[in-house]
Amino acid sequence: MRHAPIDPELFVANRRRLGALLPPGALAIIHAADMLPTTADGTLKIHPASDLFWLTGIEQEESVLVLCPSAADPALRQQLFLRQPNEHLAAWEGDKLTKEKAQQISGITKVRWLSDLPGTIHMLMCESETVWLNANEHERAAYEVEDRDLRMARLLIKKYPLHRYERLAPLMRRLRAVKCPAEVALIRQAVDITDAGLRRMLAALKPGVMEYELEAEIACEFIRRRATMAYEPIIGSGKNACVLHYVENEVACRDGELLLVDVGANYANYAADLTRTYPVNGRFTSRQRAVYDAVLRIFDASVARAVVGASIRDWKRAAQVDMTRELVGLGLISPEDAAKDSIDEPACKKYYMHGLGHSLGLAVHDIAPVDGPFEAGWVITVEPGIYIPEEKLAVRLENDILITEKGPIDLCSHVPIRPDEIEELMG
Ligand code: GLY
Ligand code: MN
Ligand code: MN
C-alpha cells in the first residue's frame, strides 16, 4: 500500500460497532474483492473491498474476516484469514502480508492462513444460529458477475440449509454512512490532494491545451502524493461539459469556452469528489458568469440545508425549486413552464437532470440510508449544475460536506470556487 499507515484503532472501533449490532449466536463472514480479468491473462489492479477494509484495513486479495462475537472461545471471536506467502508468490507478486503485519494493520490477534478457513467455518457454524453474509446492495450497482461474498453464500446455504441467513449489507450501510474523525481526516487528505492537482492543472490551462494534457497534470500530482484517481475524471471543454459522463478527455480547449473538471483523489481508499468550472482563457464572459452565479447560489443554499434531520428527498426538491427559478432568470425556461413544476416532473429537468449529491467515503458514491435523514458524521457531495448544449456551455460545482450537529462543514472550502477568486488565480 502506498498510503501512510492508519491507526488500527479505527478498524478495532469499526468491528466493535458492527459487533454491537449482531445478536448472540451470529456468525459474520466478509470477503476481499475478486481479482478481475481484463483480456487474455491480464488482471485489473485490485480495488479493495470497502466493507473488508472498513473492518480490518486489509487490502490484500483473497482475505476473509470471520466474526463470531459470542463464540465460546474468545480467541475465535475475530479471525482474519490470508493467503499463505510462499517463494513463488514472492518471486512473481512480491511480499504478501505476514501474520504479524496483518495484526499490526487490523488490530486482530488471530490471523490464520486460508487453508484453515473451511474447518474453522464448520466449527463456528455448529455453535451459531444466524449467518450474516454480505452482498453489494448499492441501489445503483449494476453488475453481472457473482463476487466472493455471493459464492460463499451459495456454498453455505447448500451445505447448511437449516441455519438462518441474514443480510449484512443493511448494517454496513447504516454504520459506514457515519464517518468517525479518523475517516474524515482521510477524506480531508483526499480533498487536499485533489486541490493540489487542480492548482497544477490550472497552471497549464490555456487555449489550445488538450483535455488529456490537463488530466496528465492532475494524475502527476496525485501519484506523487500517494493517491490515485477515485474515478475516471471528467475534463470536458465547451459542449463536452454538457455530457454528464464524458471521460474521453480528448479534444483541445478553445478560447472563450468553459472547462468542466470533475475529479477526485483516492487516498487510502477514501475518495474526494470535486467539480470546478473554469474559463479556458481565464475570464468569464457575462453569460458564463450569469450561469456560474446561478449555480453557485444553489450550491450555497444546498450546503446550508445539509443539516441533521433533513430528508434527502426534501433537500433535493428544494434545489429543484431554486433551479427552476434560476432557469427562468437565465431565460432558459418560460414562467409558464416553471408554473407546471412538480416533484414528479421538475421544470428544471431539461437543464439540470441529475441528483444533487451523494454519500462519500470508501466509495465515491458511498452507501448510506437512501432517504436519510442526514445524520451527524455523514459526508456528502453537493453538486448542482446547469447544462446548455445549445450554447455549448455547462457549469457544475461540487464540494464535499461534513454534516455535524453544529451545521455543515465544507471540507473543500479552501479550493477556490468564487468566480473572482478563479479569475485572480488564473490571472
Ligand atoms: N464524479 C462523480 C460524481 O460527481 O458523482
Ligand atoms: Mn464528481
Ligand atoms: Mn459526485
Tab-separated table of C-alpha atoms and ligand atoms in Angstrom:
chain	number	residue	atom	x	y	z
A	1	MET	CA	0.000	0.000	0.000
A	2	ARG	CA	1.249	3.458	-0.838
A	3	HIS	CA	-0.594	5.423	1.799
A	4	ALA	CA	0.794	6.128	5.272
A	5	PRO	CA	-0.158	3.543	7.931
A	6	ILE	CA	-3.559	4.070	9.558
A	7	ASP	CA	-4.014	3.746	13.313
A	8	PRO	CA	-5.600	0.271	13.740
A	9	GLU	CA	-7.880	1.741	16.414
A	10	LEU	CA	-10.133	2.848	13.520
A	11	PHE	CA	-10.708	-0.772	12.476
A	12	VAL	CA	-10.930	-2.053	16.056
A	13	ALA	CA	-13.672	0.506	16.746
A	14	ASN	CA	-15.465	-0.345	13.499
A	15	ARG	CA	-15.574	-4.045	14.421
A	16	ARG	CA	-16.877	-3.060	17.831
A	17	ARG	CA	-19.654	-1.022	16.183
A	18	LEU	CA	-20.667	-3.951	13.975
A	19	GLY	CA	-20.390	-6.416	16.854
A	20	ALA	CA	-22.830	-4.308	18.869
A	21	LEU	CA	-25.474	-4.776	16.139
A	22	LEU	CA	-25.079	-8.546	15.835
A	23	PRO	CA	-27.327	-10.713	18.064
A	24	PRO	CA	-25.990	-13.595	20.188
A	25	GLY	CA	-25.238	-16.646	18.068
A	26	ALA	CA	-24.286	-14.607	14.979
A	27	LEU	CA	-21.537	-15.563	12.578
A	28	ALA	CA	-20.478	-12.937	10.009
A	29	ILE	CA	-18.188	-13.567	7.054
A	30	ILE	CA	-16.726	-10.756	4.934
A	31	HIS	CA	-14.549	-11.200	1.845
A	32	ALA	CA	-11.969	-9.337	-0.199
A	33	ALA	CA	-12.875	-8.311	-3.743
A	34	ASP	CA	-12.126	-10.624	-6.646
A	35	MET	CA	-9.215	-10.030	-8.965
A	36	LEU	CA	-10.962	-9.016	-12.192
A	37	PRO	CA	-9.757	-10.153	-15.618
A	38	THR	CA	-9.024	-7.774	-18.483
A	39	THR	CA	-8.291	-9.875	-21.569
A	40	ALA	CA	-6.007	-12.881	-22.092
A	41	ASP	CA	-4.036	-13.334	-18.851
A	42	GLY	CA	-4.348	-9.730	-17.703
A	43	THR	CA	-5.985	-8.618	-14.475
A	44	LEU	CA	-7.044	-5.244	-13.205
A	45	LYS	CA	-5.339	-3.868	-10.156
A	46	ILE	CA	-7.407	-4.975	-7.172
A	47	HIS	CA	-9.827	-2.453	-5.730
A	48	PRO	CA	-10.016	-3.388	-2.045
A	49	ALA	CA	-13.493	-4.412	-0.877
A	50	SER	CA	-14.794	-1.438	1.089
A	51	ASP	CA	-16.513	-3.441	3.840
A	52	LEU	CA	-13.472	-5.619	4.488
A	53	PHE	CA	-11.239	-2.539	4.503
A	54	TRP	CA	-13.583	-0.668	6.848
A	55	LEU	CA	-13.493	-3.579	9.289
A	56	THR	CA	-9.806	-4.526	9.033
A	57	GLY	CA	-7.669	-2.116	6.976
A	58	ILE	CA	-6.676	-5.160	4.896
A	59	GLU	CA	-6.274	-4.601	1.137
A	60	GLN	CA	-4.816	-7.954	0.068
A	61	GLU	CA	-6.704	-10.234	-2.325
A	62	GLU	CA	-8.466	-13.385	-1.069
A	63	SER	CA	-8.532	-12.214	2.578
A	64	VAL	CA	-11.542	-13.218	4.710
A	65	LEU	CA	-12.783	-11.813	8.016
A	66	VAL	CA	-14.796	-14.131	10.258
A	67	LEU	CA	-16.624	-12.594	13.224
A	68	CYS	CA	-18.390	-14.669	15.827
A	69	PRO	CA	-18.844	-12.248	18.729
A	70	SER	CA	-20.396	-14.803	21.096
A	71	ALA	CA	-18.081	-17.747	20.298
A	72	ALA	CA	-17.394	-19.808	23.407
A	73	ASP	CA	-13.648	-19.496	22.840
A	74	PRO	CA	-12.805	-15.764	22.971
A	75	ALA	CA	-9.865	-16.375	20.613
A	76	LEU	CA	-12.311	-17.326	17.853
A	77	ARG	CA	-14.439	-14.173	18.021
A	78	GLN	CA	-12.423	-12.236	15.444
A	79	GLN	CA	-10.311	-14.108	12.912
A	80	LEU	CA	-8.613	-12.981	9.747
A	81	PHE	CA	-7.636	-15.463	7.021
A	82	LEU	CA	-4.911	-14.686	4.481
A	83	ARG	CA	-3.098	-16.227	1.542
A	84	GLN	CA	-0.054	-18.008	2.854
A	85	PRO	CA	3.113	-16.369	1.484
A	86	ASN	CA	5.449	-18.656	-0.456
A	87	GLU	CA	8.508	-18.409	-2.680
A	88	HIS	CA	6.517	-18.467	-5.899
A	89	LEU	CA	4.296	-15.576	-4.809
A	90	ALA	CA	7.332	-13.694	-3.544
A	91	ALA	CA	9.062	-14.080	-6.922
A	92	TRP	CA	6.078	-13.044	-9.046
A	93	GLU	CA	3.975	-10.720	-6.901
A	94	GLY	CA	6.324	-9.652	-4.127
A	95	ASP	CA	5.777	-9.761	-0.402
A	96	LYS	CA	2.389	-10.847	0.882
A	97	LEU	CA	1.175	-9.947	4.358
A	98	THR	CA	2.756	-11.871	7.185
A	99	LYS	CA	0.588	-12.684	10.181
A	100	GLU	CA	2.451	-10.082	12.228
A	101	LYS	CA	1.973	-7.358	9.631
A	102	ALA	CA	-1.749	-8.159	9.312
A	103	GLN	CA	-2.067	-7.996	13.100
A	104	GLN	CA	-0.438	-4.546	13.093
A	105	ILE	CA	-2.719	-3.233	10.342
A	106	SER	CA	-6.005	-4.646	11.623
A	107	GLY	CA	-5.578	-4.961	15.369
A	108	ILE	CA	-6.812	-8.576	15.038
A	109	THR	CA	-4.841	-11.048	17.142
A	110	LYS	CA	-5.977	-14.238	15.465
A	111	VAL	CA	-4.568	-14.251	11.936
A	112	ARG	CA	-4.508	-17.585	10.092
A	113	TRP	CA	-3.850	-18.960	6.622
A	114	LEU	CA	-6.700	-19.658	4.231
A	115	SER	CA	-6.140	-23.423	4.421
A	116	ASP	CA	-7.672	-23.237	7.935
A	117	LEU	CA	-10.826	-21.458	6.765
A	118	PRO	CA	-13.133	-24.395	5.857
A	119	GLY	CA	-12.530	-26.217	9.165
A	120	THR	CA	-12.980	-23.021	11.168
A	121	ILE	CA	-16.226	-22.155	9.436
A	122	HIS	CA	-17.593	-25.644	10.088
A	123	MET	CA	-16.719	-25.407	13.756
A	124	LEU	CA	-18.315	-21.969	14.129
A	125	MET	CA	-21.408	-22.971	12.138
A	126	CYS	CA	-22.009	-25.675	14.735
A	127	GLU	CA	-22.297	-23.096	17.504
A	128	SER	CA	-24.078	-20.330	15.522
A	129	GLU	CA	-27.757	-19.635	14.927
A	130	THR	CA	-27.674	-16.962	12.230
A	131	VAL	CA	-25.143	-16.425	9.492
A	132	TRP	CA	-24.654	-12.821	8.347
A	133	LEU	CA	-23.454	-12.671	4.766
A	134	ASN	CA	-22.552	-9.738	2.629
A	135	ALA	CA	-23.714	-8.617	-0.794
A	136	ASN	CA	-23.397	-5.494	-2.897
A	137	GLU	CA	-26.748	-3.818	-2.200
A	138	HIS	CA	-25.790	-0.414	-3.584
A	139	GLU	CA	-29.027	0.914	-5.068
A	140	ARG	CA	-27.240	1.980	-8.251
A	141	ALA	CA	-24.992	-1.055	-8.677
A	142	ALA	CA	-25.401	-2.870	-11.993
A	143	TYR	CA	-23.241	-5.970	-12.137
A	144	GLU	CA	-23.499	-9.390	-13.673
A	145	VAL	CA	-20.538	-11.094	-12.078
A	146	GLU	CA	-21.014	-13.051	-8.874
A	147	ASP	CA	-18.467	-11.993	-6.252
A	148	ARG	CA	-16.775	-13.924	-3.447
A	149	ASP	CA	-19.433	-12.975	-0.908
A	150	LEU	CA	-22.207	-14.398	-3.095
A	151	ARG	CA	-20.230	-17.518	-3.938
A	152	MET	CA	-19.754	-18.153	-0.224
A	153	ALA	CA	-23.487	-17.592	0.350
A	154	ARG	CA	-24.372	-20.267	-2.219
A	155	LEU	CA	-21.885	-22.693	-0.766
A	156	LEU	CA	-23.014	-22.281	2.830
A	157	ILE	CA	-26.740	-22.326	2.086
A	158	LYS	CA	-26.253	-25.565	0.172
A	159	LYS	CA	-24.153	-27.198	2.864
A	160	TYR	CA	-26.027	-25.840	5.929
A	161	PRO	CA	-29.635	-25.290	4.768
A	162	LEU	CA	-31.088	-25.355	8.297
A	163	HIS	CA	-29.282	-22.243	9.554
A	164	ARG	CA	-30.890	-18.823	9.341
A	165	TYR	CA	-29.241	-16.418	6.939
A	166	GLU	CA	-29.287	-12.637	7.316
A	167	ARG	CA	-28.161	-9.679	5.210
A	168	LEU	CA	-25.120	-7.871	6.485
A	169	ALA	CA	-25.451	-5.068	3.908
A	170	PRO	CA	-28.163	-3.038	5.731
A	171	LEU	CA	-25.998	-2.962	8.862
A	172	MET	CA	-22.919	-1.903	6.905
A	173	ARG	CA	-24.954	0.776	5.140
A	174	ARG	CA	-26.009	2.354	8.444
A	175	LEU	CA	-22.584	2.067	10.003
A	176	ARG	CA	-20.453	3.226	7.090
A	177	ALA	CA	-22.611	6.297	6.428
A	178	VAL	CA	-21.412	7.843	9.690
A	179	LYS	CA	-17.752	8.791	9.416
A	180	CYS	CA	-15.571	8.957	12.530
A	181	PRO	CA	-12.922	11.700	12.870
A	182	ALA	CA	-10.148	9.422	11.556
A	183	GLU	CA	-12.132	8.794	8.376
A	184	VAL	CA	-12.938	12.476	7.952
A	185	ALA	CA	-9.202	13.175	8.257
A	186	LEU	CA	-8.528	10.726	5.405
A	187	ILE	CA	-11.233	12.317	3.238
A	188	ARG	CA	-9.672	15.709	4.003
A	189	GLN	CA	-6.349	14.349	2.754
A	190	ALA	CA	-8.027	13.179	-0.446
A	191	VAL	CA	-9.542	16.665	-0.839
A	192	ASP	CA	-6.189	18.376	-0.266
A	193	ILE	CA	-4.539	16.170	-2.890
A	194	THR	CA	-7.354	16.989	-5.302
A	195	ASP	CA	-6.823	20.692	-4.612
A	196	ALA	CA	-3.115	20.314	-5.399
A	197	GLY	CA	-3.974	18.513	-8.636
A	198	LEU	CA	-6.416	21.228	-9.696
A	199	ARG	CA	-3.914	24.002	-8.945
A	200	ARG	CA	-1.249	22.271	-11.016
A	201	MET	CA	-3.746	21.756	-13.819
A	202	LEU	CA	-4.723	25.436	-13.748
A	203	ALA	CA	-1.107	26.431	-14.376
A	204	ALA	CA	-1.344	24.522	-17.670
A	205	LEU	CA	-4.835	25.666	-18.678
A	206	LYS	CA	-4.820	27.948	-21.708
A	207	PRO	CA	-6.432	27.963	-25.161
A	208	GLY	CA	-5.120	25.096	-27.260
A	209	VAL	CA	-4.194	22.729	-24.430
A	210	MET	CA	-5.642	19.237	-24.854
A	211	GLU	CA	-8.085	17.938	-22.245
A	212	TYR	CA	-5.863	14.861	-21.743
A	213	GLU	CA	-2.838	17.059	-21.088
A	214	LEU	CA	-4.783	18.574	-18.203
A	215	GLU	CA	-5.667	15.081	-16.981
A	216	ALA	CA	-1.956	14.238	-17.018
A	217	GLU	CA	-1.128	17.258	-14.832
A	218	ILE	CA	-3.675	16.143	-12.250
A	219	ALA	CA	-2.571	12.500	-12.359
A	220	CYS	CA	1.057	13.505	-11.854
A	221	GLU	CA	0.204	15.445	-8.714
A	222	PHE	CA	-1.991	12.626	-7.386
A	223	ILE	CA	0.635	9.924	-7.870
A	224	ARG	CA	3.425	11.919	-6.270
A	225	ARG	CA	1.128	12.421	-3.275
A	226	ARG	CA	0.478	8.674	-2.857
A	227	ALA	CA	-3.003	8.781	-4.370
A	228	THR	CA	-4.871	7.517	-7.410
A	229	MET	CA	-7.942	8.738	-9.280
A	230	ALA	CA	-11.056	7.915	-7.257
A	231	TYR	CA	-12.989	7.602	-10.553
A	232	GLU	CA	-12.487	8.328	-14.235
A	233	PRO	CA	-12.000	12.102	-14.344
A	234	ILE	CA	-14.298	14.229	-16.480
A	235	ILE	CA	-12.345	17.002	-18.186
A	236	GLY	CA	-14.732	18.477	-20.703
A	237	SER	CA	-14.474	21.782	-22.535
A	238	GLY	CA	-17.246	23.552	-24.423
A	239	LYS	CA	-20.015	21.169	-25.450
A	240	ASN	CA	-18.231	18.197	-23.856
A	241	ALA	CA	-19.027	19.742	-20.478
A	242	CYS	CA	-22.709	19.070	-21.197
A	243	VAL	CA	-22.115	15.293	-21.368
A	244	LEU	CA	-22.539	14.100	-17.805
A	245	HIS	CA	-20.222	11.089	-18.066
A	246	TYR	CA	-17.733	12.453	-20.622
A	247	VAL	CA	-14.428	10.687	-19.893
A	248	GLU	CA	-12.693	10.688	-23.282
A	249	ASN	CA	-10.913	13.956	-22.417
A	250	GLU	CA	-9.662	14.075	-25.978
A	251	VAL	CA	-10.044	17.492	-27.575
A	252	ALA	CA	-8.373	20.880	-27.415
A	253	CYS	CA	-9.760	23.531	-25.043
A	254	ARG	CA	-10.753	26.582	-27.048
A	255	ASP	CA	-10.550	30.283	-26.325
A	256	GLY	CA	-13.829	31.588	-24.902
A	257	GLU	CA	-15.098	28.193	-23.726
A	258	LEU	CA	-15.688	26.904	-20.235
A	259	LEU	CA	-13.904	23.792	-18.955
A	260	LEU	CA	-15.685	21.471	-16.513
A	261	VAL	CA	-13.371	19.343	-14.375
A	262	ASP	CA	-14.892	16.612	-12.160
A	263	VAL	CA	-12.031	14.869	-10.419
A	264	GLY	CA	-11.211	13.328	-7.053
A	265	ALA	CA	-8.220	11.695	-5.452
A	266	ASN	CA	-8.419	8.342	-3.729
A	267	TYR	CA	-6.149	8.409	-0.705
A	268	ALA	CA	-6.006	5.297	1.493
A	269	ASN	CA	-9.192	4.120	-0.245
A	270	TYR	CA	-11.097	7.271	0.766
A	271	ALA	CA	-12.415	9.387	-2.094
A	272	ALA	CA	-12.736	13.076	-2.729
A	273	ASP	CA	-15.187	14.219	-5.405
A	274	LEU	CA	-14.926	17.805	-6.651
A	275	THR	CA	-16.127	19.680	-9.683
A	276	ARG	CA	-14.951	23.082	-10.816
A	277	THR	CA	-15.740	25.040	-13.946
A	278	TYR	CA	-13.067	27.373	-15.329
A	279	PRO	CA	-12.923	29.822	-18.236
A	280	VAL	CA	-10.290	28.431	-20.618
A	281	ASN	CA	-8.802	31.904	-21.192
A	282	GLY	CA	-9.017	32.983	-17.560
A	283	ARG	CA	-12.003	35.371	-17.862
A	284	PHE	CA	-15.719	34.539	-17.732
A	285	THR	CA	-17.978	36.154	-20.341
A	286	SER	CA	-21.021	37.875	-18.866
A	287	ARG	CA	-23.272	34.973	-19.950
A	288	GLN	CA	-20.911	32.375	-18.461
A	289	ARG	CA	-20.733	34.400	-15.285
A	290	ALA	CA	-24.530	34.629	-15.051
A	291	VAL	CA	-24.887	30.854	-15.348
A	292	TYR	CA	-21.997	30.329	-12.912
A	293	ASP	CA	-23.522	32.662	-10.331
A	294	ALA	CA	-26.877	30.873	-10.607
A	295	VAL	CA	-25.241	27.504	-9.917
A	296	LEU	CA	-23.230	28.995	-7.075
A	297	ARG	CA	-26.351	30.383	-5.385
A	298	ILE	CA	-27.969	26.934	-5.498
A	299	PHE	CA	-24.745	25.368	-4.266
A	300	ASP	CA	-24.569	27.756	-1.286
A	301	ALA	CA	-28.235	27.256	-0.389
A	302	SER	CA	-27.930	23.459	-0.684
A	303	VAL	CA	-24.867	23.350	1.545
A	304	ALA	CA	-26.729	25.421	4.138
A	305	ARG	CA	-29.660	22.962	4.021
A	306	ALA	CA	-27.451	19.915	4.641
A	307	VAL	CA	-28.372	19.677	8.299
A	308	VAL	CA	-29.007	16.856	10.736
A	309	GLY	CA	-32.541	15.530	10.383
A	310	ALA	CA	-33.203	16.782	6.832
A	311	SER	CA	-34.728	14.219	4.477
A	312	ILE	CA	-32.724	13.743	1.299
A	313	ARG	CA	-35.870	13.937	-0.788
A	314	ASP	CA	-36.806	17.347	0.638
A	315	TRP	CA	-33.212	18.549	0.284
A	316	LYS	CA	-33.098	17.588	-3.393
A	317	ARG	CA	-36.523	19.043	-4.060
A	318	ALA	CA	-35.590	22.413	-2.563
A	319	ALA	CA	-32.691	22.636	-5.032
A	320	GLN	CA	-35.019	21.834	-7.946
A	321	VAL	CA	-37.310	24.666	-6.897
A	322	ASP	CA	-34.325	27.041	-6.694
A	323	MET	CA	-33.083	25.790	-10.041
A	324	THR	CA	-36.401	26.370	-11.760
A	325	ARG	CA	-36.371	29.986	-10.581
A	326	GLU	CA	-32.780	30.473	-11.740
A	327	LEU	CA	-33.506	28.969	-15.157
A	328	VAL	CA	-36.358	31.417	-15.652
A	329	GLY	CA	-33.958	34.224	-14.702
A	330	LEU	CA	-31.468	32.971	-17.290
A	331	GLY	CA	-34.171	32.898	-19.977
A	332	LEU	CA	-33.856	29.129	-20.389
A	333	ILE	CA	-37.380	28.149	-19.376
A	334	SER	CA	-40.552	30.170	-19.507
A	335	PRO	CA	-42.549	31.268	-16.447
A	336	GLU	CA	-45.413	29.147	-17.836
A	337	ASP	CA	-43.239	26.026	-17.838
A	338	ALA	CA	-41.970	26.934	-14.380
A	339	ALA	CA	-45.552	27.114	-13.124
A	340	LYS	CA	-46.069	23.460	-14.127
A	341	ASP	CA	-43.155	22.346	-11.943
A	342	SER	CA	-43.787	19.290	-9.744
A	343	ILE	CA	-41.676	16.787	-7.878
A	344	ASP	CA	-42.579	14.112	-10.448
A	345	GLU	CA	-41.920	16.381	-13.454
A	346	PRO	CA	-39.443	19.049	-12.346
A	347	ALA	CA	-39.464	22.031	-14.693
A	348	CYS	CA	-35.685	22.293	-14.427
A	349	LYS	CA	-35.062	18.767	-15.756
A	350	LYS	CA	-34.088	19.862	-19.252
A	351	TYR	CA	-31.042	21.786	-17.957
A	352	TYR	CA	-30.435	20.058	-14.596
A	353	MET	CA	-31.084	16.334	-14.895
A	354	HIS	CA	-29.043	14.679	-12.156
A	355	GLY	CA	-29.110	14.329	-8.395
A	356	LEU	CA	-27.906	16.997	-6.005
A	357	GLY	CA	-25.364	14.823	-4.233
A	358	HIS	CA	-24.495	11.515	-2.652
A	359	SER	CA	-22.712	9.989	0.290
A	360	LEU	CA	-18.902	9.942	0.002
A	361	GLY	CA	-16.306	7.757	1.683
A	362	LEU	CA	-14.734	4.443	0.747
A	363	ALA	CA	-16.731	4.622	-2.471
A	364	VAL	CA	-17.220	7.789	-4.444
A	365	HIS	CA	-20.949	7.028	-4.410
A	366	ASP	CA	-20.819	5.626	-0.911
A	367	ILE	CA	-23.515	3.678	0.860
A	368	ALA	CA	-25.941	5.423	3.211
A	369	PRO	CA	-29.645	5.045	4.040
A	370	VAL	CA	-31.357	6.033	0.819
A	371	ASP	CA	-33.620	8.797	2.105
A	372	GLY	CA	-31.590	9.728	5.160
A	373	PRO	CA	-32.435	11.621	7.218
A	374	PHE	CA	-28.987	13.215	7.354
A	375	GLU	CA	-27.080	12.297	10.480
A	376	ALA	CA	-24.083	13.915	12.121
A	377	GLY	CA	-20.958	12.316	10.646
A	378	TRP	CA	-22.260	11.826	7.133
A	379	VAL	CA	-20.039	13.174	4.376
A	380	ILE	CA	-21.949	14.087	1.234
A	381	THR	CA	-21.315	15.894	-2.016
A	382	VAL	CA	-23.288	18.941	-3.107
A	383	GLU	CA	-23.182	19.259	-6.884
A	384	PRO	CA	-25.743	21.361	-8.718
A	385	GLY	CA	-25.163	22.066	-12.400
A	386	ILE	CA	-26.702	23.717	-15.447
A	387	TYR	CA	-26.117	22.152	-18.878
A	388	ILE	CA	-26.978	24.151	-22.014
A	389	PRO	CA	-25.922	22.144	-25.091
A	390	GLU	CA	-27.354	24.757	-27.481
A	391	GLU	CA	-24.875	27.266	-26.047
A	392	LYS	CA	-22.060	24.655	-25.731
A	393	LEU	CA	-21.886	25.711	-22.107
A	394	ALA	CA	-22.172	23.915	-18.754
A	395	VAL	CA	-21.363	24.761	-15.160
A	396	ARG	CA	-21.229	22.287	-12.281
A	397	LEU	CA	-19.788	22.975	-8.848
A	398	GLU	CA	-19.184	20.168	-6.373
A	399	ASN	CA	-17.771	20.130	-2.855
A	400	ASP	CA	-17.633	17.556	-0.063
A	401	ILE	CA	-19.597	18.439	3.055
A	402	LEU	CA	-19.422	17.000	6.579
A	403	ILE	CA	-22.774	17.117	8.370
A	404	THR	CA	-22.469	17.937	12.064
A	405	GLU	CA	-24.743	18.827	14.966
A	406	LYS	CA	-23.437	22.387	14.621
A	407	GLY	CA	-24.202	22.575	10.905
A	408	PRO	CA	-22.460	21.662	7.654
A	409	ILE	CA	-18.675	21.881	7.327
A	410	ASP	CA	-17.347	22.320	3.797
A	411	LEU	CA	-14.246	20.108	3.537
A	412	CYS	CA	-13.355	21.864	0.251
A	413	SER	CA	-13.723	25.447	1.486
A	414	HIS	CA	-10.067	26.151	0.608
A	415	VAL	CA	-10.480	25.111	-3.038
A	416	PRO	CA	-11.262	28.319	-4.964
A	417	ILE	CA	-14.878	28.388	-6.141
A	418	ARG	CA	-15.951	32.074	-6.232
A	419	PRO	CA	-15.619	33.413	-9.792
A	420	ASP	CA	-13.477	36.385	-8.717
A	421	GLU	CA	-11.074	34.037	-6.911
A	422	ILE	CA	-10.857	31.868	-10.008
A	423	GLU	CA	-10.128	34.760	-12.324
A	424	GLU	CA	-7.498	36.049	-9.892
A	425	LEU	CA	-5.903	32.605	-9.609
A	426	MET	CA	-5.843	32.215	-13.377
A	427	GLY	CA	-4.652	35.744	-13.968
B	1	GLY	N1	-17.763	12.216	-10.115
B	1	GLY	C1	-18.943	11.510	-9.927
B	1	GLY	C2	-19.949	12.310	-9.267
B	1	GLY	O1	-19.798	13.504	-9.160
B	1	GLY	O2	-20.901	11.815	-8.739
B	2	MN	MN	-17.959	14.481	-9.133
B	3	MN	MN	-20.329	13.479	-7.018
